[in-house]
Amino acid sequence: SSHFGSSRRLQCATPEPSLSIAASMTMSTAARRCALCAALLASGSAASFEPLPWDEAYEKAEATLKKMTVPLLEISGFCQRQIFANRMLFQAEGELGNGSPYYGAGGYYLYYEPNCDGNQTTQPRWILSQVKPWKDRTSDFDLDGECGKETQIILGASKDQPPLGTHKWRMQCGKGDETSLQALTLREVPQGEKYALLRGVGWEHPLGQWFDLRKFWYIGNTVAIPRLRLPALNMQDAASGFRTMWSETVGSVTVFPSLLSMAATWDDSIVYEFAQALGKEFSAKGANAILGPSVNVHRVARNGRNFEYLSGDDPVLGAALTKAYVKGVQSEGIFAVMKHWVFDEQETHRGSESSDVDDKVAWELYYPPFQA
């Protein structure tokens, strides 16, 4: 997708069993772990892949993090209709035809517009738009001949720098098409590139509605950092193949048997071949991560997602098949994401139920597929 820069197909080393991911981490620790995948992508050909030793992966991640010294622009204070995340981190993208800089953040663009409708008497302004500006033009960068209703500010507009600090920006907030003034804050973030690794983009929260994924985006997205040759992460679900989110994509993917059906084969070679085919399809669609496999060991027979789980009710079987699955998708340059984290055993009251497990049972029954 052009929103994310060029994707480089990738894989990550499998964590050692002794390594755990805490529920809350400092930014530096979290960034280091997020950078493990991204750093592995910064070099190498997509033709062949070999998992890196864990210490070498950390070394590459640390070296990349040390290069993340460029501040990013953060804009915050959006009303609900505009953006779910409420904060955006903009990277410098280059210069426009009028010599002013412009910035990008996961499909949004911030730029100076001297004459947004092409009329020389129109006041200049900074605009936040979902339309990428035409770089070679000197005004009306979106070619629509009008100023439109993008988020914009006129106050003290200088073409050399966006208006830092808190100012009133005009934007749409209510249910209709009316615009109003909203206090937005624009500031430089010294460690912005590191934070960008930790923030997803593409999901919005329109007024009165549930979270919406922007059309034709992947289920999970992070922005690329072209300066460091770090590609975007383009992550997609997973249970029976490449998930179709819109009617236009139905019929363009393979519907594979469920993972529980794969478990019923008791054959790791079949699972490996299946995972290779799955990896090829994800790669062909521009994804570089599969949000799977699901490997929870069945403990609640009526769990509505048991069909997604590769382990069935046997942790030893799950461990053998999980290993084959991960190696299969990795062979195609796609990295796997183990889910749905350990002890997530039912859908009913999933947000509030408590799974209480002692250490002996955890290590003997629940952990083996994740360890594998």
One Martini backbone bead per residue (centre of mass of N, CA, C, O) as a GRO file, in nm:
protein
  372
    1SER     BB    1   0.097   0.035   0.021
    2SER     BB    2   0.136   0.377  -0.012
    3HIS     BB    3   0.102   0.452   0.295
    4PHE     BB    4   0.387   0.269   0.386
    5GLY     BB    5   0.555   0.197   0.178
    6SER     BB    6   0.784  -0.027   0.130
    7SER     BB    7   0.776  -0.366   0.153
    8ARG     BB    8   0.941  -0.608   0.361
    9ARG     BB    9   1.001  -0.912   0.394
   10LEU     BB   10   0.961  -1.123   0.698
   11GLN     BB   11   1.119  -1.214   1.019
   12CYS     BB   12   1.130  -1.376   1.339
   13ALA     BB   13   1.256  -1.467   1.610
   14THR     BB   14   1.213  -1.703   1.841
   15PRO     BB   15   1.149  -1.706   2.151
   16GLU     BB   16   1.252  -1.779   2.441
   17PRO     BB   17   1.105  -1.925   2.710
   18SER     BB   18   1.234  -1.713   2.923
   19LEU     BB   19   1.077  -1.506   2.761
   20SER     BB   20   0.880  -1.223   2.851
   21ILE     BB   21   0.578  -1.028   2.828
   22ALA     BB   22   0.479  -0.764   2.966
   23ALA     BB   23   0.203  -0.573   3.026
   24SER     BB   24   0.423  -0.358   3.122
   25MET     BB   25   0.639  -0.104   2.977
   26THR     BB   26   0.878   0.063   2.887
   27MET     BB   27   0.953   0.235   2.616
   28SER     BB   28   1.235   0.117   2.562
   29THR     BB   29   1.155  -0.181   2.581
   30ALA     BB   30   0.926  -0.180   2.375
   31ALA     BB   31   1.091  -0.071   2.138
   32ARG     BB   32   1.295  -0.298   2.127
   33ARG     BB   33   1.089  -0.523   2.064
   34CYS     BB   34   0.962  -0.392   1.813
   35ALA     BB   35   1.248  -0.369   1.662
   36LEU     BB   36   1.319  -0.658   1.596
   37CYS     BB   37   1.165  -0.683   1.335
   38ALA     BB   38   1.248  -0.418   1.189
   39ALA     BB   39   1.562  -0.464   1.192
   40LEU     BB   40   1.555  -0.727   1.010
   41LEU     BB   41   1.464  -0.550   0.743
   42ALA     BB   42   1.711  -0.349   0.669
   43SER     BB   43   1.825  -0.620   0.541
   44GLY     BB   44   1.828  -0.802   0.268
   45SER     BB   45   1.678  -1.060   0.105
   46ALA     BB   46   1.371  -1.215  -0.015
   47ALA     BB   47   1.483  -1.505  -0.105
   48SER     BB   48   1.606  -1.554   0.193
   49PHE     BB   49   1.564  -1.730   0.519
   50GLU     BB   50   1.708  -1.682   0.850
   51PRO     BB   51   1.714  -1.715   1.162
   52LEU     BB   52   1.809  -1.530   1.417
   53PRO     BB   53   1.974  -1.491   1.672
   54TRP     BB   54   1.878  -1.340   1.952
   55ASP     BB   55   2.135  -1.158   2.002
   56GLU     BB   56   2.142  -1.042   1.711
   57ALA     BB   57   1.866  -0.911   1.710
   58TYR     BB   58   1.922  -0.715   1.942
   59GLU     BB   59   2.163  -0.572   1.812
   60LYS     BB   60   2.006  -0.456   1.571
   61ALA     BB   61   1.796  -0.302   1.734
   62GLU     BB   62   1.989  -0.117   1.890
   63ALA     BB   63   2.123   0.016   1.641
   64THR     BB   64   1.860   0.143   1.537
   65LEU     BB   65   1.773   0.309   1.787
   66LYS     BB   66   2.028   0.502   1.781
   67LYS     BB   67   1.915   0.640   1.500
   68MET     BB   68   1.659   0.764   1.659
   69THR     BB   69   1.683   1.128   1.638
   70VAL     BB   70   1.431   1.226   1.498
   71PRO     BB   71   1.195   1.441   1.515
   72LEU     BB   72   0.847   1.462   1.567
   73LEU     BB   73   0.522   1.541   1.491
   74GLU     BB   74   0.262   1.628   1.724
   75ILE     BB   75  -0.095   1.578   1.713
   76SER     BB   76  -0.359   1.699   1.933
   77GLY     BB   77  -0.727   1.705   2.009
   78PHE     BB   78  -0.929   1.545   1.875
   79CYS     BB   79  -1.215   1.459   1.773
   80GLN     BB   80  -1.390   1.172   1.736
   81ARG     BB   81  -1.445   1.183   1.428
   82GLN     BB   82  -1.145   1.198   1.322
   83ILE     BB   83  -0.975   1.029   1.560
   84PHE     BB   84  -0.897   0.770   1.763
   85ALA     BB   85  -0.600   0.821   1.879
   86ASN     BB   86  -0.562   1.159   1.908
   87ARG     BB   87  -0.273   1.094   1.781
   88MET     BB   88   0.002   1.221   1.577
   89LEU     BB   89   0.292   1.116   1.381
   90PHE     BB   90   0.510   1.315   1.194
   91GLN     BB   91   0.685   1.291   0.900
   92ALA     BB   92   0.913   1.389   0.692
   93GLU     BB   93   0.872   1.408   0.319
   94GLY     BB   94   0.940   1.711   0.220
   95GLU     BB   95   0.883   1.914  -0.068
   96LEU     BB   96   0.719   2.154  -0.225
   97GLY     BB   97   0.677   2.373  -0.489
   98ASN     BB   98   0.690   2.622  -0.261
   99GLY     BB   99   0.917   2.512  -0.034
  100SER     BB  100   0.751   2.354   0.162
  101PRO     BB  101   0.687   2.147   0.403
  102TYR     BB  102   0.596   1.795   0.448
  103TYR     BB  103   0.372   1.560   0.616
  104GLY     BB  104   0.345   1.219   0.752
  105ALA     BB  105   0.059   0.985   0.880
  106GLY     BB  106  -0.083   0.719   0.786
  107GLY     BB  107  -0.254   0.888   0.539
  108TYR     BB  108  -0.162   1.165   0.641
  109TYR     BB  109  -0.144   1.531   0.575
  110LEU     BB  110   0.092   1.804   0.627
  111TYR     BB  111   0.035   2.138   0.489
  112TYR     BB  112   0.103   2.414   0.290
  113GLU     BB  113  -0.154   2.658   0.173
  114PRO     BB  114  -0.179   2.942  -0.015
  115ASN     BB  115  -0.414   2.825  -0.238
  116CYS     BB  116  -0.670   2.604  -0.210
  117ASP     BB  117  -0.842   2.735  -0.482
  118GLY     BB  118  -0.634   2.921  -0.666
  119ASN     BB  119  -0.675   3.189  -0.519
  120GLN     BB  120  -0.484   3.473  -0.451
  121THR     BB  121  -0.687   3.582  -0.205
  122THR     BB  122  -0.637   3.347  -0.040
  123GLN     BB  123  -0.564   3.230   0.252
  124PRO     BB  124  -0.328   3.095   0.416
  125ARG     BB  125  -0.257   2.741   0.517
  126TRP     BB  126  -0.292   2.465   0.724
  127ILE     BB  127  -0.320   2.113   0.635
  128LEU     BB  128  -0.529   1.826   0.711
  129SER     BB  129  -0.507   1.529   0.507
  130GLN     BB  130  -0.601   1.236   0.303
  131VAL     BB  131  -0.452   1.388   0.073
  132LYS     BB  132  -0.201   1.377  -0.133
  133PRO     BB  133   0.018   1.591  -0.238
  134TRP     BB  134   0.128   1.770  -0.508
  135LYS     BB  135   0.458   1.845  -0.535
  136ASP     BB  136   0.473   2.030  -0.815
  137ARG     BB  137   0.302   2.229  -0.690
  138THR     BB  138   0.200   2.567  -0.550
  139SER     BB  139  -0.116   2.492  -0.542
  140ASP     BB  140  -0.374   2.310  -0.497
  141PHE     BB  141  -0.272   2.002  -0.406
  142ASP     BB  142  -0.570   1.839  -0.455
  143LEU     BB  143  -0.734   1.946  -0.718
  144ASP     BB  144  -1.041   2.076  -0.620
  145GLY     BB  145  -1.083   2.406  -0.615
  146GLU     BB  146  -1.090   2.396  -0.290
  147CYS     BB  147  -1.084   2.409   0.064
  148GLY     BB  148  -1.279   2.264   0.215
  149LYS     BB  149  -1.297   2.027   0.524
  150GLU     BB  150  -1.039   2.028   0.637
  151THR     BB  151  -0.804   2.048   0.855
  152GLN     BB  152  -0.747   2.395   0.967
  153ILE     BB  153  -0.514   2.687   0.960
  154ILE     BB  154  -0.454   3.051   0.958
  155LEU     BB  155  -0.295   3.136   1.189
  156GLY     BB  156   0.012   3.244   1.120
  157ALA     BB  157   0.100   3.145   0.840
  158SER     BB  158   0.388   2.949   0.766
  159LYS     BB  159   0.581   2.781   0.529
  160ASP     BB  160   0.828   2.672   0.723
  161GLN     BB  161   0.612   2.621   0.973
  162PRO     BB  162   0.423   2.495   1.182
  163PRO     BB  163   0.196   2.569   1.440
  164LEU     BB  164   0.309   2.574   1.735
  165GLY     BB  165   0.108   2.457   1.971
  166THR     BB  166  -0.194   2.606   2.081
  167HIS     BB  167  -0.476   2.596   1.856
  168LYS     BB  168  -0.728   2.688   1.636
  169TRP     BB  169  -0.901   2.447   1.455
  170ARG     BB  170  -1.066   2.357   1.168
  171MET     BB  171  -1.347   2.120   1.201
  172GLN     BB  172  -1.503   1.812   1.212
  173CYS     BB  173  -1.740   1.681   1.476
  174GLY     BB  174  -2.011   1.629   1.400
  175LYS     BB  175  -2.270   1.484   1.214
  176GLY     BB  176  -2.231   1.690   1.018
  177ASP     BB  177  -2.077   1.945   0.797
  178GLU     BB  178  -1.990   2.112   1.016
  179THR     BB  179  -1.772   2.351   1.147
  180SER     BB  180  -1.511   2.386   1.402
  181LEU     BB  181  -1.336   2.487   1.678
  182GLN     BB  182  -1.020   2.332   1.776
  183ALA     BB  183  -0.793   2.238   2.016
  184LEU     BB  184  -0.464   2.207   1.901
  185THR     BB  185  -0.152   2.025   1.940
  186LEU     BB  186   0.184   2.122   1.843
  187ARG     BB  187   0.478   1.907   1.858
  188GLU     BB  188   0.788   1.806   1.948
  189VAL     BB  189   0.939   1.470   1.935
  190PRO     BB  190   1.237   1.336   2.006
  191GLN     BB  191   1.116   1.012   2.015
  192GLY     BB  192   0.919   0.961   1.770
  193GLU     BB  193   1.026   0.705   1.621
  194LYS     BB  194   0.982   0.513   1.856
  195TYR     BB  195   0.679   0.560   1.891
  196ALA     BB  196   0.597   0.469   1.601
  197LEU     BB  197   0.643   0.160   1.660
  198LEU     BB  198   0.385   0.160   1.883
  199ARG     BB  199   0.186   0.266   1.659
  200GLY     BB  200  -0.111   0.256   1.526
  201VAL     BB  201  -0.280   0.256   1.204
  202GLY     BB  202  -0.626   0.305   1.047
  203TRP     BB  203  -0.800   0.364   1.299
  204GLU     BB  204  -1.133   0.477   1.359
  205HIS     BB  205  -1.383   0.714   1.537
  206PRO     BB  206  -1.673   0.774   1.469
  207LEU     BB  207  -1.947   0.925   1.541
  208GLY     BB  208  -2.143   0.679   1.700
  209GLN     BB  209  -1.926   0.458   1.644
  210TRP     BB  210  -1.727   0.221   1.572
  211PHE     BB  211  -1.452   0.092   1.484
  212ASP     BB  212  -1.268   0.192   1.189
  213LEU     BB  213  -1.142   0.070   0.894
  214ARG     BB  214  -0.969   0.160   0.650
  215LYS     BB  215  -0.989   0.117   0.333
  216PHE     BB  216  -0.756  -0.133   0.245
  217TRP     BB  217  -0.645  -0.203   0.505
  218TYR     BB  218  -0.492  -0.343   0.745
  219ILE     BB  219  -0.546  -0.462   1.054
  220GLY     BB  220  -0.230  -0.399   1.088
  221ASN     BB  221  -0.040  -0.084   1.139
  222THR     BB  222   0.272   0.062   1.050
  223VAL     BB  223   0.502   0.282   0.998
  224ALA     BB  224   0.747   0.387   0.815
  225ILE     BB  225   1.124   0.438   0.800
  226PRO     BB  226   1.302   0.537   0.540
  227ARG     BB  227   1.571   0.646   0.660
  228LEU     BB  228   1.611   0.328   0.788
  229ARG     BB  229   1.470   0.105   0.618
  230LEU     BB  230   1.183   0.078   0.752
  231PRO     BB  231   0.914  -0.091   0.734
  232ALA     BB  232   0.615  -0.172   0.733
  233LEU     BB  233   0.351  -0.316   0.911
  234ASN     BB  234   0.149  -0.582   0.755
  235MET     BB  235  -0.134  -0.700   0.921
  236GLN     BB  236  -0.314  -1.024   0.916
  237ASP     BB  237  -0.562  -1.218   0.907
  238ALA     BB  238  -0.585  -1.604   0.972
  239ALA     BB  239  -0.762  -1.869   1.032
  240SER     BB  240  -0.839  -1.925   0.687
  241GLY     BB  241  -0.673  -1.679   0.596
  242PHE     BB  242  -0.714  -1.406   0.418
  243ARG     BB  243  -0.882  -1.146   0.527
  244THR     BB  244  -1.203  -1.026   0.444
  245MET     BB  245  -1.342  -0.688   0.472
  246TRP     BB  246  -1.444  -0.669   0.169
  247SER     BB  247  -1.627  -0.735  -0.110
  248GLU     BB  248  -1.389  -0.687  -0.319
  249THR     BB  249  -1.211  -0.941  -0.185
  250VAL     BB  250  -1.397  -1.144  -0.258
  251GLY     BB  251  -1.236  -1.412  -0.441
  252SER     BB  252  -0.904  -1.346  -0.377
  253VAL     BB  253  -0.899  -1.603  -0.190
  254THR     BB  254  -0.814  -1.861   0.025
  255VAL     BB  255  -1.001  -2.130   0.169
  256PHE     BB  256  -0.904  -2.280   0.438
  257PRO     BB  257  -0.880  -2.489   0.660
  258SER     BB  258  -0.901  -2.525   0.967
  259LEU     BB  259  -0.694  -2.566   1.236
  260LEU     BB  260  -0.852  -2.806   1.354
  261SER     BB  261  -0.827  -2.975   1.098
  262MET     BB  262  -0.519  -2.986   1.105
  263ALA     BB  263  -0.500  -3.133   1.378
  264ALA     BB  264  -0.653  -3.397   1.270
  265THR     BB  265  -0.396  -3.507   1.105
  266TRP     BB  266  -0.124  -3.545   1.269
  267ASP     BB  267   0.058  -3.354   1.050
  268ASP     BB  268   0.336  -3.158   1.011
  269SER     BB  269   0.378  -3.159   0.697
  270ILE     BB  270   0.102  -3.043   0.620
  271VAL     BB  271   0.125  -2.783   0.785
  272TYR     BB  272   0.371  -2.676   0.637
  273GLU     BB  273   0.245  -2.658   0.353
  274PHE     BB  274   0.016  -2.474   0.431
  275ALA     BB  275   0.197  -2.238   0.538
  276GLN     BB  276   0.334  -2.179   0.273
  277ALA     BB  277   0.078  -2.102   0.115
  278LEU     BB  278  -0.001  -1.877   0.305
  279GLY     BB  279   0.257  -1.705   0.274
  280LYS     BB  280   0.228  -1.650  -0.029
  281GLU     BB  281  -0.043  -1.497  -0.013
  282PHE     BB  282   0.041  -1.271   0.176
  283SER     BB  283   0.273  -1.166   0.003
  284ALA     BB  284   0.098  -1.100  -0.253
  285LYS     BB  285  -0.075  -0.883  -0.055
  286GLY     BB  286   0.163  -0.724   0.123
  287ALA     BB  287   0.210  -0.889   0.358
  288ASN     BB  288   0.434  -0.951   0.667
  289ALA     BB  289   0.190  -1.054   0.858
  290ILE     BB  290   0.051  -1.304   1.073
  291LEU     BB  291  -0.234  -1.339   1.292
  292GLY     BB  292  -0.063  -1.616   1.352
  293PRO     BB  293  -0.134  -1.866   1.535
  294SER     BB  294  -0.381  -2.045   1.697
  295VAL     BB  295  -0.293  -2.232   2.024
  296ASN     BB  296  -0.498  -2.298   2.214
  297VAL     BB  297  -0.603  -2.504   2.460
  298HIS     BB  298  -0.863  -2.689   2.509
  299ARG     BB  299  -1.124  -2.632   2.788
  300VAL     BB  300  -1.379  -2.510   2.634
  301ALA     BB  301  -1.613  -2.657   2.441
  302ARG     BB  302  -1.790  -2.372   2.383
  303ASN     BB  303  -1.586  -2.227   2.234
  304GLY     BB  304  -1.619  -2.018   1.953
  305ARG     BB  305  -1.280  -2.058   1.877
  306ASN     BB  306  -1.180  -2.358   1.841
  307PHE     BB  307  -1.141  -2.371   1.525
  308GLU     BB  308  -0.864  -2.189   1.544
  309TYR     BB  309  -0.714  -2.424   1.701
  310LEU     BB  310  -0.417  -2.622   1.669
  311SER     BB  311  -0.421  -2.806   1.946
  312GLY     BB  312  -0.668  -2.856   2.067
  313ASP     BB  313  -0.641  -3.082   2.363
  314ASP     BB  314  -0.311  -3.095   2.288
  315PRO     BB  315   0.002  -2.984   2.372
  316VAL     BB  316   0.186  -3.171   2.202
  317LEU     BB  317   0.053  -3.132   1.933
  318GLY     BB  318   0.067  -2.822   1.932
  319ALA     BB  319   0.375  -2.800   1.932
  320ALA     BB  320   0.433  -2.947   1.662
  321LEU     BB  321   0.243  -2.769   1.475
  322THR     BB  322   0.345  -2.487   1.538
  323LYS     BB  323   0.631  -2.521   1.433
  324ALA     BB  324   0.547  -2.580   1.139
  325TYR     BB  325   0.393  -2.323   1.082
  326VAL     BB  326   0.613  -2.110   1.135
  327LYS     BB  327   0.819  -2.221   0.932
  328GLY     BB  328   0.640  -2.196   0.682
  329VAL     BB  329   0.595  -1.883   0.683
  330GLN     BB  330   0.897  -1.805   0.705
  331SER     BB  331   0.984  -1.924   0.423
  332GLU     BB  332   0.812  -1.656   0.297
  333GLY     BB  333   0.871  -1.391   0.483
  334ILE     BB  334   0.680  -1.442   0.731
  335PHE     BB  335   0.541  -1.345   1.029
  336ALA     BB  336   0.444  -1.465   1.338
  337VAL     BB  337   0.150  -1.466   1.570
  338MET     BB  338   0.083  -1.548   1.876
  339LYS     BB  339  -0.235  -1.700   1.977
  340HIS     BB  340  -0.446  -1.591   2.251
  341TRP     BB  341  -0.297  -1.582   2.469
  342VAL     BB  342  -0.258  -1.712   2.756
  343PHE     BB  343  -0.576  -1.825   2.896
  344ASP     BB  344  -0.761  -1.776   2.641
  345GLU     BB  345  -1.066  -1.981   2.666
  346GLN     BB  346  -1.298  -1.755   2.612
  347GLU     BB  347  -1.569  -1.544   2.506
  348THR     BB  348  -1.721  -1.530   2.751
  349HIS     BB  349  -1.636  -1.264   2.923
  350ARG     BB  350  -1.341  -1.182   2.816
  351GLY     BB  351  -1.314  -0.891   2.971
  352SER     BB  352  -1.366  -1.035   3.291
  353GLU     BB  353  -1.246  -1.292   3.318
  354SER     BB  354  -1.074  -1.550   3.519
  355SER     BB  355  -0.760  -1.716   3.484
  356ASP     BB  356  -0.676  -1.975   3.708
  357VAL     BB  357  -0.325  -2.077   3.731
  358ASP     BB  358  -0.093  -2.294   3.795
  359ASP     BB  359   0.229  -2.369   3.724
  360LYS     BB  360   0.209  -2.669   3.648
  361VAL     BB  361  -0.023  -2.642   3.445
  362ALA     BB  362   0.096  -2.428   3.264
  363TRP     BB  363   0.354  -2.594   3.170
  364GLU     BB  364   0.194  -2.865   3.078
  365LEU     BB  365  -0.064  -2.728   2.907
  366TYR     BB  366  -0.032  -2.416   2.793
  367TYR     BB  367   0.275  -2.349   2.691
  368PRO     BB  368   0.394  -2.542   2.464
  369PRO     BB  369   0.299  -2.397   2.198
  370PHE     BB  370   0.454  -2.130   2.261
  371GLN     BB  371   0.738  -2.250   2.294
  372ALA     BB  372   0.764  -2.389   2.001
   0.00000   0.00000   0.00000
